[in-house]
Each structure stands twice: as structure tokens, then as C-alpha cells.
Short mmCIF file of C-alpha atoms in Angstrom, two decimals:
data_model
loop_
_atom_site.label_atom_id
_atom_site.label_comp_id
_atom_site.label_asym_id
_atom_site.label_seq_id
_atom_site.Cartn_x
_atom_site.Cartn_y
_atom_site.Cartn_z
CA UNK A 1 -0.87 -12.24 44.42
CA UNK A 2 1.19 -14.77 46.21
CA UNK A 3 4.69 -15.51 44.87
CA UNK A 4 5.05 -19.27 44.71
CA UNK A 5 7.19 -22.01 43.44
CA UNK A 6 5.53 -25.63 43.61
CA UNK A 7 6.18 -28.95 43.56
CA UNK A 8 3.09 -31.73 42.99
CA UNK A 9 3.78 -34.89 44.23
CA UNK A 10 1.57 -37.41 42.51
CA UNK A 11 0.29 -40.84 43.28
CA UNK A 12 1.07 -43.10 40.82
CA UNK A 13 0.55 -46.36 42.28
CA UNK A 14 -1.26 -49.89 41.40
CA UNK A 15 -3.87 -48.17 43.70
CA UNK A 16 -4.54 -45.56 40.63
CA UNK A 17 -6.53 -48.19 38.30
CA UNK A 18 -9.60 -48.13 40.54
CA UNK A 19 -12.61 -46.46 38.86
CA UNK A 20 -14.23 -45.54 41.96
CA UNK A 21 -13.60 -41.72 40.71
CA UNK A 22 -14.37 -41.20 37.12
CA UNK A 23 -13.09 -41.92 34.92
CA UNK A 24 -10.33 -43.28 36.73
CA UNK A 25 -8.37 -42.64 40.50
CA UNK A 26 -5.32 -41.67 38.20
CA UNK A 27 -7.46 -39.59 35.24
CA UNK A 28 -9.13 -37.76 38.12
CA UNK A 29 -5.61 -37.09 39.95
CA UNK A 30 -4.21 -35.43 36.44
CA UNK A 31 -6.68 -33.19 35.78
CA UNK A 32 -6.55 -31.55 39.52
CA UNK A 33 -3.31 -31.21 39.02
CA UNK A 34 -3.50 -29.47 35.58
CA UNK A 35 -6.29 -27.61 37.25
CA UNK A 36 -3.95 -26.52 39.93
CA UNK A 37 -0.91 -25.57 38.02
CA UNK A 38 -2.91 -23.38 34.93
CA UNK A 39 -4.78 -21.79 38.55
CA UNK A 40 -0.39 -20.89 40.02
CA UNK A 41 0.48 -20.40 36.70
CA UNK A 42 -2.17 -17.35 36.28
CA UNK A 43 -2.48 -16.39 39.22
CA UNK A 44 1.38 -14.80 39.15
CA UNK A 45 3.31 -15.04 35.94
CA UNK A 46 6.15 -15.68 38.17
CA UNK A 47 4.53 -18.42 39.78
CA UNK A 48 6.51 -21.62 38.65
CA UNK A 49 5.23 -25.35 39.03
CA UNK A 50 7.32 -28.47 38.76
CA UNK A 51 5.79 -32.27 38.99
CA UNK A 52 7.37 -35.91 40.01
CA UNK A 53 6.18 -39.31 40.88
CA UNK A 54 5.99 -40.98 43.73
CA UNK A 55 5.50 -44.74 42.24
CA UNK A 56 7.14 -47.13 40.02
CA UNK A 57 11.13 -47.72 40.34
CA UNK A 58 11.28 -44.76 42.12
CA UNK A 59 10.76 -40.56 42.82
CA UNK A 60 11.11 -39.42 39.42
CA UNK A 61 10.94 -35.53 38.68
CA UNK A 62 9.33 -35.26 35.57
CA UNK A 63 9.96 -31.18 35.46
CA UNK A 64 11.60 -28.72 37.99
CA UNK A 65 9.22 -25.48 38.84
CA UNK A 66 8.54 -23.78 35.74
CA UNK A 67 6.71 -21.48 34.47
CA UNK A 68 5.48 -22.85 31.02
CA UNK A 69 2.28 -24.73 31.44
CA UNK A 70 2.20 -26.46 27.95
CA UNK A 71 5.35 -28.10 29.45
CA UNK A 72 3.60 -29.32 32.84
CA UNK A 73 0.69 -30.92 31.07
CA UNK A 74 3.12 -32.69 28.34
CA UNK A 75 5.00 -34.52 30.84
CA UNK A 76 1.51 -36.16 32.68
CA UNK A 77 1.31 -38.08 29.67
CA UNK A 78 4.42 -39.90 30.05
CA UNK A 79 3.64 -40.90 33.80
CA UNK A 80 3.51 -45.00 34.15
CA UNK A 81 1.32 -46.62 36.97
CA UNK A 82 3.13 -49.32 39.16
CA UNK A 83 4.66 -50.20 42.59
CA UNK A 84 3.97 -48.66 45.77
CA UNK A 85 4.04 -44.83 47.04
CA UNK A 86 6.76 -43.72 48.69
CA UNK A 87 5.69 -40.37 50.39
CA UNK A 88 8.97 -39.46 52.31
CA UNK A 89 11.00 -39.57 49.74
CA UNK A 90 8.68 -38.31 46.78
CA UNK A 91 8.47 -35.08 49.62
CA UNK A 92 12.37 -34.57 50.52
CA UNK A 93 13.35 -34.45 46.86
CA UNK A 94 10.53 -32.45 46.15
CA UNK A 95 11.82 -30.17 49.11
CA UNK A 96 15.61 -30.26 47.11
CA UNK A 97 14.03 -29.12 44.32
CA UNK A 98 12.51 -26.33 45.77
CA UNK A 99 15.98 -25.32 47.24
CA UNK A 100 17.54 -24.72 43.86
CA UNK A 101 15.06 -22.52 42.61
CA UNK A 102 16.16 -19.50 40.42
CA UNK A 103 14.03 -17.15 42.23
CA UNK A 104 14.60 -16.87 45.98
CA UNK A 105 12.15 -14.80 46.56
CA UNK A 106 9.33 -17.26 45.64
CA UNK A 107 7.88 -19.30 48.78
CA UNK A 108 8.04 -22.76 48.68
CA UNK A 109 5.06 -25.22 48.53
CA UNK A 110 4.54 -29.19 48.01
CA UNK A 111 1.10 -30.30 47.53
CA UNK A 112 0.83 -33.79 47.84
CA UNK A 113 -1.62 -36.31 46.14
CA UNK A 114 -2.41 -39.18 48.36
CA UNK A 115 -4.46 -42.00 46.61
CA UNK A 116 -3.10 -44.93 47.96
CA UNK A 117 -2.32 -46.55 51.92
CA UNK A 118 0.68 -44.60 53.57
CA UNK A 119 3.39 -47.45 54.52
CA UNK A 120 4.95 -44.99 57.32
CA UNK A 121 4.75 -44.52 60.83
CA UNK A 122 3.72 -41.60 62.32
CA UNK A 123 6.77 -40.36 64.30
CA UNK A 124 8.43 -40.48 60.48
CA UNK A 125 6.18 -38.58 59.47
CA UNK A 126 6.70 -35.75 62.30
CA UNK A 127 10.10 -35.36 61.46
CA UNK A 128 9.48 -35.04 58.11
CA UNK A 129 6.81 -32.28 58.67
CA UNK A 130 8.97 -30.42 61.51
CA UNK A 131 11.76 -30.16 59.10
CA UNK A 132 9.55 -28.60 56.07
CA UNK A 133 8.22 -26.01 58.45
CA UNK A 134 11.93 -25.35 59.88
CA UNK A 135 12.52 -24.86 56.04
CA UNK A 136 9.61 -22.60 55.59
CA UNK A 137 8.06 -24.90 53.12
CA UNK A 138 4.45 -25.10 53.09
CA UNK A 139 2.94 -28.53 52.55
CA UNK A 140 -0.57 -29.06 51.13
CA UNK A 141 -2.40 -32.88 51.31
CA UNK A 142 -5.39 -34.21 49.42
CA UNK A 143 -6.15 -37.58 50.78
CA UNK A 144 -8.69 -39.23 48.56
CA UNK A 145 -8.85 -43.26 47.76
CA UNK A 146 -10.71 -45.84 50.74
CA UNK A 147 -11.88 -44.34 54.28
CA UNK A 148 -8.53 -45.62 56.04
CA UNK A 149 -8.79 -43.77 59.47
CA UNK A 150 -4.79 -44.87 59.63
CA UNK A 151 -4.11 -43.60 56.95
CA UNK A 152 -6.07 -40.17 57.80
CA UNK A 153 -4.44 -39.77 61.44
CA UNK A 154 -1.07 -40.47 59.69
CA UNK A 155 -1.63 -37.33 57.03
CA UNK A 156 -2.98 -35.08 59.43
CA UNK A 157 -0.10 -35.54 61.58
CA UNK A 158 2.13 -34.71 59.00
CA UNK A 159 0.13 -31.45 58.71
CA UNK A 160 0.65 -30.29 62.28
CA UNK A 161 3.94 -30.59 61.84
CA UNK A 162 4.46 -28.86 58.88
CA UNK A 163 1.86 -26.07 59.49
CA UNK A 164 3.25 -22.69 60.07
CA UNK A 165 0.97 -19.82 60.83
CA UNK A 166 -2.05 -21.81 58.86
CA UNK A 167 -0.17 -21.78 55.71
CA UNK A 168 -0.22 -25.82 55.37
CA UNK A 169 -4.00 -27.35 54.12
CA UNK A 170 -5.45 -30.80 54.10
CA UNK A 171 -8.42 -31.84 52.16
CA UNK A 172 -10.11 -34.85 52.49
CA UNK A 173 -12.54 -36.35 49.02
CA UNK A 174 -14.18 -39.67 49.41
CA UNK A 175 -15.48 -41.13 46.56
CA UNK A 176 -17.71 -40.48 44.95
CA UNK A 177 -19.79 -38.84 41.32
CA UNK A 178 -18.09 -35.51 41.79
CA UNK A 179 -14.57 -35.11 40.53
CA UNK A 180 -11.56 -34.29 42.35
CA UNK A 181 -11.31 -30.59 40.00
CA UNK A 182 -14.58 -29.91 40.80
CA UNK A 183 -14.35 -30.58 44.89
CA UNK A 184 -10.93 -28.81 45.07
CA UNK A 185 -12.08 -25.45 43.30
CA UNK A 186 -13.68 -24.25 46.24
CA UNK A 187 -10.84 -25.76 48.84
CA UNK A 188 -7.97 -23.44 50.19
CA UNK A 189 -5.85 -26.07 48.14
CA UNK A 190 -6.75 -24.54 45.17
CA UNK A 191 -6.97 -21.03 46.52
CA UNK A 192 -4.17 -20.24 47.85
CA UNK A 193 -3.42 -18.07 51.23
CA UNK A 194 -5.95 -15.50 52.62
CA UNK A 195 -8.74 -17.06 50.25
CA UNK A 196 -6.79 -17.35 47.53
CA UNK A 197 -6.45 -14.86 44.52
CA UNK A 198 -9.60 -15.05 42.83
CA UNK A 199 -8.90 -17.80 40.09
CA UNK A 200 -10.77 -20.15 42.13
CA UNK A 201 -14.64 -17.77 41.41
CA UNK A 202 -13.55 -17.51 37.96
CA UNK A 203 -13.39 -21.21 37.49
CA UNK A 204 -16.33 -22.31 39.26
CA UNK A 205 -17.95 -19.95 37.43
CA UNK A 206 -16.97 -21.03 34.29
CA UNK A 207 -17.62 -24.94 35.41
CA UNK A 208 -21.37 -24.17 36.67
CA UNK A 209 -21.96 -22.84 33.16
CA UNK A 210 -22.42 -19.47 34.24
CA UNK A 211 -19.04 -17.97 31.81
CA UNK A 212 -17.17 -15.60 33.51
CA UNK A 213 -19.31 -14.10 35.98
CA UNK A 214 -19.82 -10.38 36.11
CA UNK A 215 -16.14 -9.31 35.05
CA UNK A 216 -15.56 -7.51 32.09
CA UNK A 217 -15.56 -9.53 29.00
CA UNK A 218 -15.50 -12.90 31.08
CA UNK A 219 -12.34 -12.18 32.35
CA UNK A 220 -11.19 -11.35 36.00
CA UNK A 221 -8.81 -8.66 35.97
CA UNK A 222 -6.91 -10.05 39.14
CA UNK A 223 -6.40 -12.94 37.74
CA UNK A 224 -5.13 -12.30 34.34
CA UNK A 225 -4.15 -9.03 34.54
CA UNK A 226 -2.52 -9.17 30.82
CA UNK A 227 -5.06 -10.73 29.56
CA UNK A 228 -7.32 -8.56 30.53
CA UNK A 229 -5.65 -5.39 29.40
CA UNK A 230 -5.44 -6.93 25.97
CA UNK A 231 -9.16 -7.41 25.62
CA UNK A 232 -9.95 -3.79 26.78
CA UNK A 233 -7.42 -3.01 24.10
CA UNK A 234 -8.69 -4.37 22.07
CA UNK A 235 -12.78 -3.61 22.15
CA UNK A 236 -11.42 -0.04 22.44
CA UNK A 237 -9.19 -0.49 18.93
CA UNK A 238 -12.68 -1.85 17.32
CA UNK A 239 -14.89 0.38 18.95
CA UNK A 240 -12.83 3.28 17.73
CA UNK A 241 -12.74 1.29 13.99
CA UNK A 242 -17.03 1.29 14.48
CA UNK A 243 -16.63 4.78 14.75
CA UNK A 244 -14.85 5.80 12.35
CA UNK A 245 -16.94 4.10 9.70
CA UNK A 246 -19.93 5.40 11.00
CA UNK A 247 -18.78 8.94 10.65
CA UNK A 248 -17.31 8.21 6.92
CA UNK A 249 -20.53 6.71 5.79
CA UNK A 250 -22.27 9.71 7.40
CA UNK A 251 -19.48 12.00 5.39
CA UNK A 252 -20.35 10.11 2.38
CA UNK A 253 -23.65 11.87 1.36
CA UNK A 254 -22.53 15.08 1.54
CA UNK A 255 -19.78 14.92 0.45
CA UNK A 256 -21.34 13.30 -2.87
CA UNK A 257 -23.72 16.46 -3.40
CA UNK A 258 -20.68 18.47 -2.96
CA UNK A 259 -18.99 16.58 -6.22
CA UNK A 260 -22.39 16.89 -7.76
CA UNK A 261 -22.82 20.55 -7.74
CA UNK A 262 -19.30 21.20 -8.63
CA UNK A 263 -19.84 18.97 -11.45
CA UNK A 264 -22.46 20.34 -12.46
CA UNK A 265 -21.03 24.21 -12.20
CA UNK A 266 -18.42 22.83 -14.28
CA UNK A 267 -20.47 21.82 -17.04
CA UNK A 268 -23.08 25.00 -17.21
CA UNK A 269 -19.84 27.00 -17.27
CA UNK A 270 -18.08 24.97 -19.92
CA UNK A 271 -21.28 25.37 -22.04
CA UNK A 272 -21.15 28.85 -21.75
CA UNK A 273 -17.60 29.35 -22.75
CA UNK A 274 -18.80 27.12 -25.84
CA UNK A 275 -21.91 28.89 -26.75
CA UNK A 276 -19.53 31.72 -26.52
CA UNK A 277 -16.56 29.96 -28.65
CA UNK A 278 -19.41 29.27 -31.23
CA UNK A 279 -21.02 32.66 -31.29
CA UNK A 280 -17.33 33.96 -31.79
CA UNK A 281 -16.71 31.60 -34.64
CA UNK A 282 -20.08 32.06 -36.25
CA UNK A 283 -19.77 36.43 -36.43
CA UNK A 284 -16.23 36.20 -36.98
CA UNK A 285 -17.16 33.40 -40.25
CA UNK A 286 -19.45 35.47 -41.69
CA UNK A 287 -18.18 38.71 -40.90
CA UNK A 288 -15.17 38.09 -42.74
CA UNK A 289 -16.70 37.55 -46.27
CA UNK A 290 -18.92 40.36 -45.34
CA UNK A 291 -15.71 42.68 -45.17
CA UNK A 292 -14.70 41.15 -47.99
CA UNK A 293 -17.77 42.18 -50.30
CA UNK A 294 -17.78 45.27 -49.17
CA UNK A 295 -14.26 46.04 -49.93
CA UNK A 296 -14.63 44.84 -53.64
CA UNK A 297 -18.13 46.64 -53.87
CA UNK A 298 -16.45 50.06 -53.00
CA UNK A 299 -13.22 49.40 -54.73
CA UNK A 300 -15.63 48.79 -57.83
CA UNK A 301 -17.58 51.92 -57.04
CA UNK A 302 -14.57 54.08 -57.11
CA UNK A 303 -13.36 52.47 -60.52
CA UNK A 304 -16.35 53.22 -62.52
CA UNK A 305 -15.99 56.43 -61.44
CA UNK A 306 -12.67 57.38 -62.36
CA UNK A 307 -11.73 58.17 -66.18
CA UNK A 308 -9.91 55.09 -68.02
CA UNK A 309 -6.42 56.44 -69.07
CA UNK A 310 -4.75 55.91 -72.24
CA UNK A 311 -2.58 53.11 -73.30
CA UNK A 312 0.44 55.61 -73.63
CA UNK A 313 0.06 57.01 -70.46
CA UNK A 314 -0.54 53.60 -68.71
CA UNK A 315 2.40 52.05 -70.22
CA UNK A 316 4.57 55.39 -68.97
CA UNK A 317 3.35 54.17 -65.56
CA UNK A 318 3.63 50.89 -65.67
CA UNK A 319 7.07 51.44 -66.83
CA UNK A 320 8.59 54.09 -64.47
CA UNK A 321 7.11 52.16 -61.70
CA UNK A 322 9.02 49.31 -62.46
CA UNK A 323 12.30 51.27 -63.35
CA UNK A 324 11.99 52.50 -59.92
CA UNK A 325 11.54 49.19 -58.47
CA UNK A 326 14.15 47.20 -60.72
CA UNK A 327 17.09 49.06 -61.92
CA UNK A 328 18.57 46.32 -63.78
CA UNK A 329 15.37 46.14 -65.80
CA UNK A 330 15.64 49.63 -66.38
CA UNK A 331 19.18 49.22 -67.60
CA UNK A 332 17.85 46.71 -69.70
CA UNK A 333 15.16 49.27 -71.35
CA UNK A 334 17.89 51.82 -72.35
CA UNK A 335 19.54 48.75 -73.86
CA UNK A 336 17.31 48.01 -76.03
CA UNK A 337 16.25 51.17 -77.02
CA UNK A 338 19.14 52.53 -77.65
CA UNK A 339 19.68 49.08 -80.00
CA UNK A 340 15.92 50.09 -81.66
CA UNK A 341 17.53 53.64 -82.36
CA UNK A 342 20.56 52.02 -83.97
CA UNK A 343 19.00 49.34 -85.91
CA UNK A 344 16.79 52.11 -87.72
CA UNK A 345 19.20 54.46 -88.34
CA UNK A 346 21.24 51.06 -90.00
CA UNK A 347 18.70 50.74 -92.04
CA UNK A 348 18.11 54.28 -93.24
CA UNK A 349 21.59 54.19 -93.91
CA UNK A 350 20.99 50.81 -95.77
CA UNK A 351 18.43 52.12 -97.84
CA UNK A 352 20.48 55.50 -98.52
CA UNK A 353 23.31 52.95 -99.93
CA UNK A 354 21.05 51.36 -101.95
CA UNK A 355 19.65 54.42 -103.73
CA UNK A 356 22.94 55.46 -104.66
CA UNK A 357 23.58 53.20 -107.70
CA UNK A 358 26.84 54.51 -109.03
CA UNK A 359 28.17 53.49 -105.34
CA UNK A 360 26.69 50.08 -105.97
CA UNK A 361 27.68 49.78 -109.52
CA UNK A 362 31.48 50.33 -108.37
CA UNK A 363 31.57 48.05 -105.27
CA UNK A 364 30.26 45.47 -107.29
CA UNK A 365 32.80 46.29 -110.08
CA UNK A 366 35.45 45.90 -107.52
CA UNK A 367 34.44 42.30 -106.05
CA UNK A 368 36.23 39.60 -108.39
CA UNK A 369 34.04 37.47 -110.78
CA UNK A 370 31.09 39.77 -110.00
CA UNK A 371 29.41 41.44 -113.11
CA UNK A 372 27.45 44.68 -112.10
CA UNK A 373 25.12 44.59 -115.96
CA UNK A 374 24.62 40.73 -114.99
CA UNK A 375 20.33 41.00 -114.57
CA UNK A 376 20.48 38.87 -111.68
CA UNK A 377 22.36 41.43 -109.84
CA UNK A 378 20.58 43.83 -110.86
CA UNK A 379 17.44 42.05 -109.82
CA UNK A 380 18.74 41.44 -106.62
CA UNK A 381 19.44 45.23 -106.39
CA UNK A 382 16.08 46.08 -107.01
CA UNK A 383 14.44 43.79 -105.06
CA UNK A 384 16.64 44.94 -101.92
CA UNK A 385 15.58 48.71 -102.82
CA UNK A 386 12.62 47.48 -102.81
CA UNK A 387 12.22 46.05 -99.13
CA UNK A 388 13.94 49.40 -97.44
CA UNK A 389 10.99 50.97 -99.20
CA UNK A 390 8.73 48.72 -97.51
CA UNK A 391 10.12 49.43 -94.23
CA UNK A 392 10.16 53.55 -94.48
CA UNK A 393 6.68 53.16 -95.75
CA UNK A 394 5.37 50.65 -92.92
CA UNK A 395 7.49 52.93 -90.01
CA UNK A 396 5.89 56.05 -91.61
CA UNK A 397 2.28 54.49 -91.04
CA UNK A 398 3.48 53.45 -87.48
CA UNK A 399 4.65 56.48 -86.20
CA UNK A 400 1.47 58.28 -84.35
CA UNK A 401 0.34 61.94 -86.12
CA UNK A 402 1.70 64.87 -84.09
CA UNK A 403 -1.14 66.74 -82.40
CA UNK A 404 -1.69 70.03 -84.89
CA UNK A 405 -1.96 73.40 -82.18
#
């Protein structure tokens, strides 16, 4: 790939109106030269292209070499047809241009777009073209417009003095149905040194209908080297994407059963645990009243077979078992015995006093206002003699008969 920066010098004349080249001499010009620059543009992504006028008020450089192409087609639609070409000049400011470049290492080129008569002599003309080639500037000519032999000897001449080791081209395009894009594809204009880099198949190719040829998706590799890689990145990113799905929705099946009979192990085992659980409920429910009525039914059994105690002895029991459990009740037992034992020997006492009536006779004797033959005191004696009679009697009938040996 050739290493390039480019000026296009382009005819913009009172010549360009014609329509003898559709749609227009001028319409026809700009799109060979957009052809041209996207074709230096590509070919090297170094490759820079800058455009000016050689009509109107003057040269005008409507952008140095550069290497956006959005940029060089913009400024073709600000280009304004009028006046006369001026070829000398239009070249040696193309020629300065070139000069000032940013990268020296880029060869310099000028193609030049001839549409209209050339006003200069020939000998001019030699100079000019001697001092591109002492420059090492290549110089590139497409003559279209009229037939003019003149104006044919007058280009040509131009070339042989700017050619240097065939690296200068002329091409000549009458008019005619074909456009100028389509006739310079195939011209070393377009191509480039040594037949060019390739760009020019690619697009005559794509212009014939026939896509991109036989490259790999449409795309020549020398050409577009980025673009290119990209793409094969690309179709390998998706075809890696295919196969990935392909395998997951072949995983997918199997990997279903697999759920399906662990599920289902799951469940046949969880039923088992609760037929178990049940079964262990159920035995344990109904053994427990079982235990239950056999307990009682035994406990009965041995009842009815022991001899019922008597009250006396039942009562000792119940009694010393709870004096040994509570000793404050048992406190409380003596207690009150010992307060049975005193009321009834009080009352035997009581009753003793009573009997005795000369001891009553003289205690009441000896209480003031108190007469001891007064019948209600007496009655009151008797009747009190009376009830500790009562009492003896009923504690007599009380007291359980001692067992005769």
C-alpha cells in the first residue's frame, strides 16, 4: 500500500454546465473525485486527500490533505461554477500545499481535472512539469470535455515533463453515456502505482452488480484491512453465540429428567417418612390408653384381693404418714389432744364440783345478794348436774368395749 498525500485540482469553469456527461460535466467531475479520494482514503489510513478550485475569482483550497473523508465530500458542495481555468496556478499552490504536509514520508501527487480549453502555451507548461518532477511530485491528468487536439498535445506535454519513472498518468474520456467513475475505475488514475492496491476490483465489482467478488464477506482484506478484521470478529463472536445455544438447548432435556427424578425421589421418600410419622402416631395413640387400661385393670385386680382394713387402723396410717410428712401438723395433733385430755378432765372436775352440794351451798352463801334456798338456784343447780350427767353417760357409750382375753 502506497503512502500518499493528494491534492485534486478541479475544473470549475463556465465549461462545467454542459450536459454532454450525465448528469452534468461538473456532477460527473464530483463524483470521480469522491470516487477517488474514499479509493486513497482506504487504500492507506494514512493516505490524506486535500481539494481546491481552479475557477471563479481564483485557486481556492477548499481543504489541505486530510484524512477524514466526510470532510472532503462536505466541501464539494460549496464549490461555485464561473470564470475560466487557470491550470498553472491551481497546480503550483496545489504543489505548496503538498510541501507543508505533516507527514514527510507520504509521496506527493496532484491529479488534475481538465474539463475545459487550456489558455497556456506549451513551453509553460514544460516548466511547470520539469519542476514537479524535480520536486518528486507525481502529476496525474484526466482530460475529458470537446476533442481539442490543442488542448490534448498541450496536457500530454505537461506529462512528459512531469513523469518520473512512469509514476505520472494521463487519461483521456470523450463523451459520452458512460460516466467519468465508471471509465476511471479501471484506469491507473484510480489505481494507483504497480496496478494499484486492489480497491479498484472491489469497486467494479460492486458497480457491475456482482457485490464483493469472491472475498470474504464482500470485503477485500487488502483494502480494508480493519474492516475486515472486524467482520471476521465478528461472525466468529456469533458463531461462537450459535454454539453455545445449541449446546444449552441440547443440555436442556437432560438436564430436565435429571430435576424430574430427583423430584420425584424426593417425594416417594417424603411419603415414606410420613407413612412412617403416621404409623408412629397411630401405635403410639392407641398404645397409650392401652397401657393405661391395663394398669387400672391390674391395680383393680390386686385390690379385690387384698383384705379391707379397719377404720382405726387406716386412720393410724393416714395419720403417721402425714406426721412424718408435716411436722407442724403433727405439732398441731398433740395440741389438740392434749386440749381434748384437758377439756374432759375440766369437766369431770366440773361435774365432781357439782355433786358436792355443801361446797355449792357455801360458795353461793358467800357471793353477795345470792340466796342458796332461793328455788331458782337450786333449779339451776340441778339442771347443771344434770348436763355433766349427760356428758359421762354419752362419753361412756362412746368409748369402744375393751377386747375381753
Amino acid at each position: 500500500m502506497v503512502l500518499e498525500a493528494t491534492m485534486i485540482c478541479i475544473d470549475n469553469s463556465e465549461w462545467m454546465r454542459n450536459g454532454d456527461y450525465s448528469p452534468s460535466r461538473f456532477q460527473a467531475q464530483a463524483d470521480a473525485v469522491n470516487l477517488i479520494s474514499g479509493a486513497k482514503t482506504q487504500s492507506n489510513p494514512e493516505n490524506t486527500v486535500g481539494i481546491l478550485t481552479m475557477a471563479g475569482k481564483g485557486v481556492r483550497v477548499l481543504t489541505t490533505p486530510t484524512t477524514d473523508l466526510g470532510k472532503i465530500l462536505a466541501c464539494m458542495h460549496d464549490v461555485e461554477i464561473g470564470g475560466e481555468m487557470n491550470m498553472t496556478a491551481a497546480i503550483q499552490v496545489a504543489q505548496l500545499a503538498l510541501k507543508h504536509r505533516q507527514n514527510k514520508n507520504q509521496q506527493q501527487r496532484i491529479i488534475v481535472f481538465a474539463g475545459s480549453p487550456v489558455k497556456f502555451d506549451k513551453k509553460m507548461l514544460e516548466l511547470l512539469g520539469k519542476k514537479l518532477k524535480k520536486n518528486s511530485v507525481a502529476l496525474d491528468i484526466v482530460n475529458f470535455g470537446e476533442e481539442d487536439d490543442e488542448k490534448t498535445d498541450k496536457l500530454e506535454a505537461l506529462l512528459a515533463a512531469a513523469n518520473n519513472n512512469e509514476s505520472s498518468h494521463i487519461v483521456h474520456i470523450p463523451p459520452g453515456p458512460n460516466a467519468l467513475s465508471d471509465v476511471l475505475i479501471s484506469t491507473p488514475v484510480f489505481n494507483g502505482e504497480a496496478g494499484g492496491s486492489g480497491f479498484a476490483a472491489a469497486a467494479a465489482a460492486a458497480a457491475a452488480g456482482g457485490g464483493g467478488g469472491d472475498f470474504e464477506f464482500g470485503v477485500d482484506p487488502n483494502l480494508d484491512p480493519e474492516l475486515a478484521l472486524a467482520l471476521r470478529v465478528s461472525m466468529e463472536e456469533e458463531r461462537a453465540r450459535q454454539e453455545a445455544a445449541a449446546k444449552r438447548a441440547a443440555d436442556e432435556p437432560s438436564r430436565a429428567e435429571k430435576v424430574e427424578g430427583a423430584s420425584s425421589n424426593s417425594q416417594d421418600v417424603s411419603m415414606v417418612h410420613n407413612t412412617d410419622d403416621k404409623a408412629a402416631e397411630e401405635t403410639g395413640n392407641n398404645a397409650a390408653p392401652m397401657d393405661e387400661v391395663n394398669a387400672l385393670l391390674h391395680q383393680a385386680i390386686a385390690l379385690s384381693m387384698q383384705t379391707p382394713p379397719s377404720d382405726s387402723v387406716v386412720r393410724d396410717v393416714d395419720m403417721s404418714e402425714a406426721t412424718h410428712e408435716d411436722q407442724e401438723l403433727a405439732i398441731a395433733l398433740q395440741l389438740s389432744m392434749q386440749e381434748d385430755a384437758k377439756d374432759g378432765s375440766s369437766q369431770s372436775d366440773m361435774s365432781k364440783v357439782l355433786e358436792d352440794q355443801s361446797f355449792m351451798s357455801s360458795v353461793l352463801a358467800s357471793l353477795p345478794g345470792v340466796d342458796p334456798n332461793d328455788p331458782s338456784v337450786k333449779d339451776l343447780l340441778a339442771s347443771l348436774q344434770g348436763q355433766s350427767e349427760q356428758s359421762e353417760e354419752k362419753k361412756k357409750e362412746d368409748k369402744p368395749p375393751s377386747d375381753e382375753k
